[in-house]
Every structure is written in structure tokens, then in C-alpha cells.
Short mmCIF file of C-alpha atoms and ligand atoms in Angstrom, two decimals:
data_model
loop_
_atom_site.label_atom_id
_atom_site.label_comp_id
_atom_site.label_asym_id
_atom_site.label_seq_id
_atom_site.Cartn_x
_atom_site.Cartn_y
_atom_site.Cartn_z
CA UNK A 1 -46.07 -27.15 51.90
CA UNK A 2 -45.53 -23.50 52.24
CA UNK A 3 -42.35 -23.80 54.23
CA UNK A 4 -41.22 -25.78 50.99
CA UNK A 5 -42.80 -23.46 48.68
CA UNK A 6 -40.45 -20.22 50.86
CA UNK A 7 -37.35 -22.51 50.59
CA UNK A 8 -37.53 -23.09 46.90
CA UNK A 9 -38.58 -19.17 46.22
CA UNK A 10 -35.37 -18.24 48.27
CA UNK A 11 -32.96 -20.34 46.25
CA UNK A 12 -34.39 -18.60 42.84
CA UNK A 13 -33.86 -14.93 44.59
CA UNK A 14 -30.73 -15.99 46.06
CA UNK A 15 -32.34 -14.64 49.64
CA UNK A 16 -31.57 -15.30 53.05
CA UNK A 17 -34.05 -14.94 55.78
CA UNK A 18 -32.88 -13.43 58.96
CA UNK A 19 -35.46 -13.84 62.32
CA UNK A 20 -35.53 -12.25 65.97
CA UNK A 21 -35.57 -14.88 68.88
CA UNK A 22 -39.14 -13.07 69.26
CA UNK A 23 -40.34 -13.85 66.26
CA UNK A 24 -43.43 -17.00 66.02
CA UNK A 25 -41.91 -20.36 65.95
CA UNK A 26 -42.64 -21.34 62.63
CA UNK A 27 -40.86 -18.16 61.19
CA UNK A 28 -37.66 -18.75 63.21
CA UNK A 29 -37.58 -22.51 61.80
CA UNK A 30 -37.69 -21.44 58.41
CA UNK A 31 -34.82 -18.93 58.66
CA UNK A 32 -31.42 -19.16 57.53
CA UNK A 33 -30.34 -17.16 60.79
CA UNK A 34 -32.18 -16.49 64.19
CA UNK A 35 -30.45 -14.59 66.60
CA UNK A 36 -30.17 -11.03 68.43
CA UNK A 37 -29.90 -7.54 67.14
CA UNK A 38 -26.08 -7.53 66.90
CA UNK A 39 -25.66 -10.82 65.65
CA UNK A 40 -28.31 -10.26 62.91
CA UNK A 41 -26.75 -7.21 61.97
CA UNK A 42 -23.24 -8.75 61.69
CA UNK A 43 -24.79 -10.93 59.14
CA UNK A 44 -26.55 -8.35 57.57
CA UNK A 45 -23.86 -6.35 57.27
CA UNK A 46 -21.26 -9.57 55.83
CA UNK A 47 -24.22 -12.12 53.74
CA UNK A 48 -23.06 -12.66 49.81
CA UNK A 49 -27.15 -13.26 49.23
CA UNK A 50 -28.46 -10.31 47.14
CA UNK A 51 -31.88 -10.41 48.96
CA UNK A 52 -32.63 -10.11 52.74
CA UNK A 53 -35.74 -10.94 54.47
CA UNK A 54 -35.53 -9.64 57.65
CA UNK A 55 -38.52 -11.43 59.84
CA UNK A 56 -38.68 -8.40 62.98
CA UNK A 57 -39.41 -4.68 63.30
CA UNK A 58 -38.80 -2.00 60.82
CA UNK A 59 -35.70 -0.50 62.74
CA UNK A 60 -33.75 -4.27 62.14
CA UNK A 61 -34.40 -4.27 58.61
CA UNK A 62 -33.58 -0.79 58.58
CA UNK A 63 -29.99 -1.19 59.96
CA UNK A 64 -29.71 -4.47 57.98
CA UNK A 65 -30.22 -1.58 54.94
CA UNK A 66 -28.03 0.60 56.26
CA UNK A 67 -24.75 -1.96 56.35
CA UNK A 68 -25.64 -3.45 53.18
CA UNK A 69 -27.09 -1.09 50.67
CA UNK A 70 -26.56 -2.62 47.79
CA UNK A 71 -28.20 -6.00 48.91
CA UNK A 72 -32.64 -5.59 48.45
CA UNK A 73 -33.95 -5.81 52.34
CA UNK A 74 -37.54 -6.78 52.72
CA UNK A 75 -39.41 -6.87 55.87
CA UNK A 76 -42.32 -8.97 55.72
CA UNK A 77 -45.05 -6.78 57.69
CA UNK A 78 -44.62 -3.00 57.20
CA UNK A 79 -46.92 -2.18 60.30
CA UNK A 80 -43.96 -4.18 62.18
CA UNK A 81 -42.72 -1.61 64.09
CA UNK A 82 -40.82 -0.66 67.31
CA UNK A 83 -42.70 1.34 69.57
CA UNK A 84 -39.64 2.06 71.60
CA UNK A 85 -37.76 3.26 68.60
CA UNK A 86 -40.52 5.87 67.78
CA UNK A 87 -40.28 7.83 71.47
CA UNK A 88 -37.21 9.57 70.01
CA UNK A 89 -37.08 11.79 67.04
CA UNK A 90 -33.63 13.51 64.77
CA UNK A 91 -35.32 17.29 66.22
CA UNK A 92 -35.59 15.87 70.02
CA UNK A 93 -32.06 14.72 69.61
CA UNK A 94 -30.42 17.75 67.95
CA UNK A 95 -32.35 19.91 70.27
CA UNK A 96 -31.05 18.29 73.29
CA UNK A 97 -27.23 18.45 71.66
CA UNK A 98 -27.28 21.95 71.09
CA UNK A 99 -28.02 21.98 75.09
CA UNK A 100 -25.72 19.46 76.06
CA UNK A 101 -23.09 19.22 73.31
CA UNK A 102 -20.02 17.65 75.49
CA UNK A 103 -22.55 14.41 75.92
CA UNK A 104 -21.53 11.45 73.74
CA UNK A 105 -24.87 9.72 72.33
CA UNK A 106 -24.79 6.61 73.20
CA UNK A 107 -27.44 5.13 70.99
CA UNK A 108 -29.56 1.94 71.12
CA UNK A 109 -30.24 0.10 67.82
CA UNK A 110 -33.94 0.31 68.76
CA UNK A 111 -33.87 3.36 67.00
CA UNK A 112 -34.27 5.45 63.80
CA UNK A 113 -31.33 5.96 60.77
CA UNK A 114 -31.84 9.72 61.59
CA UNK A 115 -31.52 9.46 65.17
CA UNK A 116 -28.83 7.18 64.67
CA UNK A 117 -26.94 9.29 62.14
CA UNK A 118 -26.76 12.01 64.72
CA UNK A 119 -25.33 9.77 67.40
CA UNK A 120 -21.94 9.00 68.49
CA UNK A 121 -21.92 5.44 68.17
CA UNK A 122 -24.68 2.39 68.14
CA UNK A 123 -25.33 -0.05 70.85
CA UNK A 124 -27.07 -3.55 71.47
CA UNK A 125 -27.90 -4.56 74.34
CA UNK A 126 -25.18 -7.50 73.71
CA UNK A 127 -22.23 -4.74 73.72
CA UNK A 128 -23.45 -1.67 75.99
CA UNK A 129 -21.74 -2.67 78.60
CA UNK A 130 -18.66 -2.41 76.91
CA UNK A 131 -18.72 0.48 74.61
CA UNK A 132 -19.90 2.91 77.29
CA UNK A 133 -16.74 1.76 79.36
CA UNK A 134 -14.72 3.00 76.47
CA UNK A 135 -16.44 6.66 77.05
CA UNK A 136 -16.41 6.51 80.76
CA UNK A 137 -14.24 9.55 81.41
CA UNK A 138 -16.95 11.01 79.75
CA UNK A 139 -20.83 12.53 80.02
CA UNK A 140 -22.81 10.35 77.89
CA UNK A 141 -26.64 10.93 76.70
CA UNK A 142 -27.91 6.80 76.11
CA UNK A 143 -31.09 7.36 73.83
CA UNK A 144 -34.12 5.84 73.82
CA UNK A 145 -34.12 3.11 76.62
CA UNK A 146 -34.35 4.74 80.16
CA UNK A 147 -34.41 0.96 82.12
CA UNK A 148 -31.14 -0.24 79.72
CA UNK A 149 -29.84 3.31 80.55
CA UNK A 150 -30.51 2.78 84.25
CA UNK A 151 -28.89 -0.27 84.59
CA UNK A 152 -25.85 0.64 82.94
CA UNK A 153 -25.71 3.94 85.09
CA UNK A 154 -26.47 1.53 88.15
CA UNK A 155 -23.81 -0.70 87.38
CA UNK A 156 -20.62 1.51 86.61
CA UNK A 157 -21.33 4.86 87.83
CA UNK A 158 -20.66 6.68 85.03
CA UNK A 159 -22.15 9.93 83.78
CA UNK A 160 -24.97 8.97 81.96
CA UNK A 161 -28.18 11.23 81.27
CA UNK A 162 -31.14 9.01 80.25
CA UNK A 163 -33.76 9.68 77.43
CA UNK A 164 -37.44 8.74 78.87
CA UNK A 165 -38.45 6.12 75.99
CA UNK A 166 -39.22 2.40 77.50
CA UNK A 167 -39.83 -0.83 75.59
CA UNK A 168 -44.07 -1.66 76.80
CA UNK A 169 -43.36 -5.16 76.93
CA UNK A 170 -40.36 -5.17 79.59
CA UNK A 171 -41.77 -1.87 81.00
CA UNK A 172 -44.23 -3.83 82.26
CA UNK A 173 -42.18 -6.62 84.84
CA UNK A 174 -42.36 -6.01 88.27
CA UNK A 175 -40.38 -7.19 91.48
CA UNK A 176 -43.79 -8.52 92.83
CA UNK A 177 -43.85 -10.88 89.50
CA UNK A 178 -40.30 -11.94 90.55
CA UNK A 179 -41.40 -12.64 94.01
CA UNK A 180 -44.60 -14.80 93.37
CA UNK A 181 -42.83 -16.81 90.43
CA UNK A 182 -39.83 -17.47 92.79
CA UNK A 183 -42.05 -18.81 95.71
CA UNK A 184 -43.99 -20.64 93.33
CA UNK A 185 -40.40 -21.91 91.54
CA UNK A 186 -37.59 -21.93 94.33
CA UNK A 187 -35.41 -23.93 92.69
CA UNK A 188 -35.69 -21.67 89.11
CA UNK A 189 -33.14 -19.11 88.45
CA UNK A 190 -34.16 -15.86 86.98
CA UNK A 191 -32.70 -14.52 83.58
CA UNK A 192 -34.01 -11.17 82.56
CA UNK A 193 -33.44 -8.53 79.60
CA UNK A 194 -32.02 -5.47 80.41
CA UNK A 195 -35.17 -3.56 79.14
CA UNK A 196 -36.48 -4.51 82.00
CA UNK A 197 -37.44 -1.92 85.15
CA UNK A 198 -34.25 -1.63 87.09
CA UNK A 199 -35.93 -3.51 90.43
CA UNK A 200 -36.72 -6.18 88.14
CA UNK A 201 -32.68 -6.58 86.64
CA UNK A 202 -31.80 -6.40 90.30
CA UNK A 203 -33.70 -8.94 91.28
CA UNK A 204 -32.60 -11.16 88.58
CA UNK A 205 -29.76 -14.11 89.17
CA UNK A 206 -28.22 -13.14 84.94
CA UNK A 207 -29.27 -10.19 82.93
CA UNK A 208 -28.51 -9.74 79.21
CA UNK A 209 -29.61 -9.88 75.51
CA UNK A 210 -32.26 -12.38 74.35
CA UNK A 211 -28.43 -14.35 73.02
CA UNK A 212 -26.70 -14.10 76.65
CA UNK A 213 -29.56 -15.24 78.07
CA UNK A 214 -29.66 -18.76 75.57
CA UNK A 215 -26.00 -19.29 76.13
CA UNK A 216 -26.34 -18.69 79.87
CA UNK A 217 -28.77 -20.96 80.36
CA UNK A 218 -27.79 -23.36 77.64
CA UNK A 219 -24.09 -23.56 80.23
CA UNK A 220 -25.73 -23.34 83.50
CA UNK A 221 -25.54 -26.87 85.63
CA UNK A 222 -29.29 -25.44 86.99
CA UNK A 223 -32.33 -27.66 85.19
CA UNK A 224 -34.99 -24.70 85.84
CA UNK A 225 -35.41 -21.10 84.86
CA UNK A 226 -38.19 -18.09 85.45
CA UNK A 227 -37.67 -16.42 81.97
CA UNK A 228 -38.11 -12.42 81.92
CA UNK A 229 -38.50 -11.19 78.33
CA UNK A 230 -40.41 -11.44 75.07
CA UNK A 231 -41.75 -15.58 74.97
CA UNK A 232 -40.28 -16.21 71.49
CA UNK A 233 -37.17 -16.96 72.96
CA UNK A 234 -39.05 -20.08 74.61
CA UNK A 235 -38.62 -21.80 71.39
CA UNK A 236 -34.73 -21.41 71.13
CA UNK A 237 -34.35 -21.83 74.78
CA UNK A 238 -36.76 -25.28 74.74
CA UNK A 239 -35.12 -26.67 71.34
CA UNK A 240 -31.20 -26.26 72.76
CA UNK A 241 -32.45 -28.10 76.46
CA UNK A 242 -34.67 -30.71 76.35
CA UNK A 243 -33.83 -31.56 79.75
CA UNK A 244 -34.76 -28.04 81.48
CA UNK A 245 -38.01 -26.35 82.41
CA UNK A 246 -38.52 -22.51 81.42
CA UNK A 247 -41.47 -20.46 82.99
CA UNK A 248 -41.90 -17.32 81.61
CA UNK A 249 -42.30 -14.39 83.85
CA UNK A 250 -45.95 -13.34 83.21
CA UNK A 251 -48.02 -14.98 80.49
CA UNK A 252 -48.69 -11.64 78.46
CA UNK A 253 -45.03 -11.31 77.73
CA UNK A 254 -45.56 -10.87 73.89
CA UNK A 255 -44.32 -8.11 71.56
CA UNK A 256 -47.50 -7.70 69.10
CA UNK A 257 -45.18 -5.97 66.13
CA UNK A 258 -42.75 -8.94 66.73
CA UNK A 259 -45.60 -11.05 66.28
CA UNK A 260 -46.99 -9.79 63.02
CA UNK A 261 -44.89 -12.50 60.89
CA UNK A 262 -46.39 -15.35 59.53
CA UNK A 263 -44.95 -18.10 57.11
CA UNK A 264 -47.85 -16.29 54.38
CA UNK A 265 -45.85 -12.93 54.96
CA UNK A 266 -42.74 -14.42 54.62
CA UNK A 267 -43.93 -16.35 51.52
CA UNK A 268 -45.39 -13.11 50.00
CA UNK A 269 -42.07 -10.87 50.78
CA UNK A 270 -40.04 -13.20 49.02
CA UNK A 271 -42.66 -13.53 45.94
CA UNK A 272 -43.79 -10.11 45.34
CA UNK A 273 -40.62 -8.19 47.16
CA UNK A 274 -42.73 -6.73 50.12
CA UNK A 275 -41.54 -4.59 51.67
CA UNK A 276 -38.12 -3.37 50.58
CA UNK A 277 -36.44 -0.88 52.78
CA UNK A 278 -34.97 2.37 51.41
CA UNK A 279 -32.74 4.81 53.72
CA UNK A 280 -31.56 8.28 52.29
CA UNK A 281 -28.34 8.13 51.36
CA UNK A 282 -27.15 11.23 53.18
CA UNK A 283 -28.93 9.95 56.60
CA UNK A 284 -27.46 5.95 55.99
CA UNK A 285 -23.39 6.99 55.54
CA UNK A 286 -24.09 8.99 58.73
CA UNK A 287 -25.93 5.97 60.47
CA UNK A 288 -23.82 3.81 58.82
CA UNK A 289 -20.54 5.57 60.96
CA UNK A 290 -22.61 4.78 63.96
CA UNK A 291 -22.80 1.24 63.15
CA UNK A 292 -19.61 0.64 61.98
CA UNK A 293 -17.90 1.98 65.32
CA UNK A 294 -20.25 -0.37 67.25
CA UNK A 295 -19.45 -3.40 64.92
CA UNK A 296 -15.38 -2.44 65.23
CA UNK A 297 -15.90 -2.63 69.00
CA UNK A 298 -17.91 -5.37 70.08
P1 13P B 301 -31.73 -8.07 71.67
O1 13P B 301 -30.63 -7.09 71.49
O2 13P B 301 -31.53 -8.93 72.84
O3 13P B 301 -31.95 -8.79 70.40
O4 13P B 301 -33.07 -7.26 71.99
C1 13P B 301 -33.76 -6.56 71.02
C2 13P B 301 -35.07 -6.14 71.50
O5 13P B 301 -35.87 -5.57 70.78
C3 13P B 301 -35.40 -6.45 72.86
O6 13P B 301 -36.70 -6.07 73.15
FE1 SF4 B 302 -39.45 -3.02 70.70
FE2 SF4 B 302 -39.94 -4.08 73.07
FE3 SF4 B 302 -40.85 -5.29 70.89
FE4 SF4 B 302 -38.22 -5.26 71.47
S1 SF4 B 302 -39.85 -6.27 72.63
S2 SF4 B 302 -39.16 -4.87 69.49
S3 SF4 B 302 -38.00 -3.23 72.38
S4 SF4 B 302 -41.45 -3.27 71.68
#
């Protein structure tokens, strides 16, 4: 069987596979570790395995490189890519610092190592909440995600200028959605990402990371739930409660680089070392910085 064939090649490479709560279900039950971006990078950043297979987009294997260098980090699909991570470039960003350089950069892992290495410090959306509050006294720039941005800016009032990137998948909710699938679900509560539009988050009963929203409803006394973010997180969500009833938001909620992986690609990283991740080494200590304040403070 091929998910016995992946375990046995992982033991000889002394690998651990790492996969998104996005990723298909069959690649998140053979991983060692499924979780968000911050907790995936914690474990990046602290596994003794000398190999990493890092089942996601090119920017998570790409930070997973940049707190453990010395480890080999493959990512199963090269095409797998973030197209939220790509609406921001290093010459965008040190443009707009030479215009505004009093802003902190506040900068969303769903980004480059260049664009992180010339930021201020790193964000999930686990911890944004509370690393901007440490800056509040102070004009911030949060890069690329203008709905995370918005909600954070909604929330606490700080000064926060927003960069105009979006992820396409939450982009796409809308407060009509929320409407029709509460009529047709009154009892459901409504847990969204914060990628989402900000009328969307508003309309929402918990907001947070793909993690804070499996914990929250994992602890909530409520048996139903309208689900607003990438359907991977079904499985998770569906294994932990057995007893509860998810509906996600609209069906197309589906991340097509997340959804790249198969068991073959995992299979085929781990035998022929596809695709291993390389950062300059003058761009990673620079990201790294980034990281490692975000990592101190969450
Ligand atoms: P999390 O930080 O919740 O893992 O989200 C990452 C992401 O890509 C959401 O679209
Ligand atoms: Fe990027 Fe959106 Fe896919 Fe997350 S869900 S990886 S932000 S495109």
C-alpha cells in the first residue's frame, strides 16, 4: 500500500512530513504533523528529522527552510504555490519604505523570504492580533492581505496602511452567502478565517486561523456549524466531532495549489528528493530575524 510504502521510505530518510489543514485527506492522514502556518513552522523550526516534507504551498516550505537550514525541505508539487504571496514583491516593498519609512511592516507569512527579509517582523494569522498590539503606538504597513489587514484595523483602531493583495479563495465569501446558509441553518454558528472580506468576519459568530477555528468548535457546547474557509479543514473538524454537523460556506471553497498533493507526490518527494527548497543565505538570516521575532512573541 502506498501509504505503507511513504511510511517505510520516511523511516530510511529519517523524514517527517508536515501537512496544511487544507491539504486532501489522505495527505493529512499520512503526516507526522497537520496543523496551521505557525504551528507548522514551530515544528519546522524545532524537528531533530534531517528531512522535511512539507505537504502545502511553496511559501510554507520556504519558511520551514528558512528556520531550519541545515535540515533538506522538500515540497512535494513545485507548481504549489500561493497566489496571495506573489501580489507583493522585495522592489514594491522597498519602494513603498523609502516613502513611508516610520511604518513598521507588519508581514504575513503568506509571503516571500525577500519580502519577508525586508519586514519588521512575521505574522500568522494565529498571532496578528497580538503582535500588532505590541506596535500600536505606532504606523504600521501589514503586507500582503488587505481583508486580514482590515479586520485588524477594524478591530483595534490602530494605524495600519493596507497592501491591496487578497487570498481568491476567501476573497470570494460574501454576506449574502452568510445570510442564505444561516436561514437555511439557524441553529449553525458561523466560524470564518480572517482572509475573509471584512462584511463576511463581521458577520461571523468566531473568526480565526484554520487551528482557532478546530479548537473553537472542538469546545463549543453548539452541535452545528456553517464553516467559512478552505474545505480541508472538514476532515480535522469531522474526525475530532463525530457528534456535530459542519456545512461549508459555499461548495467551491477549495484552494487548487493546496490541492496539488497527492499520496504519489508525497511518495515521489521522499524517493527521489523532489523538490528541495533553497533560500539565499543573505535573504534567509534577514527573513530568518523576521521569523524569529514572531516565534519569540506568540
Ligand atoms: P492559517 O494561518 O490558518 O494556517 O492560514 C494559512 C492560509 O493560507 C489561509 O488561507
Ligand atoms: Fe494562499 Fe488562499 Fe490558498 Fe491560503 S487558501 S494558500 S491564502 S490561496
Amino acid at each position: 500500500m502506498l501509504q505503507d510504502d511513504i511510511r517505510h521510505l520516511k523511516k530510511i530518510k529519517d523524514a517527517i512530513i508536515l501537512a496544511h489543514y487544507y491539504q486532501n485527506a489522505e495527505v493529512q492522514d499520512v503526516a507526522d504533523f497537520v496543523g496551521d502556518s505557525l504551528e507548522l513552522s514551530r515544528i519546522a523550526a524545532t524537528t531533530d528529522a534531517k528531512v522535511i516534507v512539507f505537504c502545502g504551498v511553496n511559501f510554507m516550505a520556504e519558511t520551514a527552510k528558512i528556520l531550519s537550514p541545515n535540515k533538506k525541505v522538500l515540497l512535494p508539487v513545485q507548481e504549489a504555490k500561493c497566489p496571495m504571496a506573489m501580489m507583493i514583491s522585495s522592489s514594491q516593498l522597498e519602494a513603498y519604505k523609502k516613502a513611508h519609512p516610520n511604518r513598521i511592516i507588519i508581514c504575513y507569512v503568506n509571503s516571500y523570504a525577500d519580502v519577508k527579509a525586508l519586514s519588521d517582523i512575521c505574522v500568522t494569522s494565529s498571532n496578528a492580533e497580538k503582535i500588532i498590539t505590541a506596535y500600536k503606538d505606532q504606523p504600521m504597513l501589514y503586507i500582503p492581505d488587505k481583508n486580514l489587514g482590515m479586520y485588524l484595523k477594524d478591530k483595534y483602531h490602530y494605524d495600519i496602511d493596507l497592501w491591496p493583495g487578497f487570498c481568491c479563495i476567501h476573497n470570494r465569501l460574501t454576506a449574502k452567502m452568510v445570510d442564505k446558509m444561516k436561514k437555511q441553518y439557524p441553529n449553525a454558528l458561523f466560524l470564518v478565517h480572517p482572509e475573509a472580506p471584512l462584511a463576511v468576519s463581521k458577520s461571523a459568530d468566531f473568526v480565526g486561523s484554520t487551528k482557532q477555528i478546530i479548537d473553537y468548535a472542538f469546545h463549543s457546547p453548539a452541535l452545528e456549524f456553517i464553516i467559512g474557509t478552505e474545505k480541508g479543514i472538514l476532515h480535522p473538524l469531522e474526525k475530532a466531532n463525530p457528534n456535530k454537523t459542519f456545512h461549508i460556506l459555499t461548495p467551491d471553497l477549495a484552494c487548487f495549489d493546496m490541492k496539488l498533493t497527492s499520496l504519489d507526490d508525497v511518495y515521489n518527494s521522499l524517493k527521489n528528493d523532489n523538490y528541495e527548497i533553497t533560500v539565499p543565505e543573505g535573504i534567509r538570516l534577514k527573513a530568518y530575524e523576521s521569523l524569529r521575532k514572531m516565534l519569540e512573541m506568540s
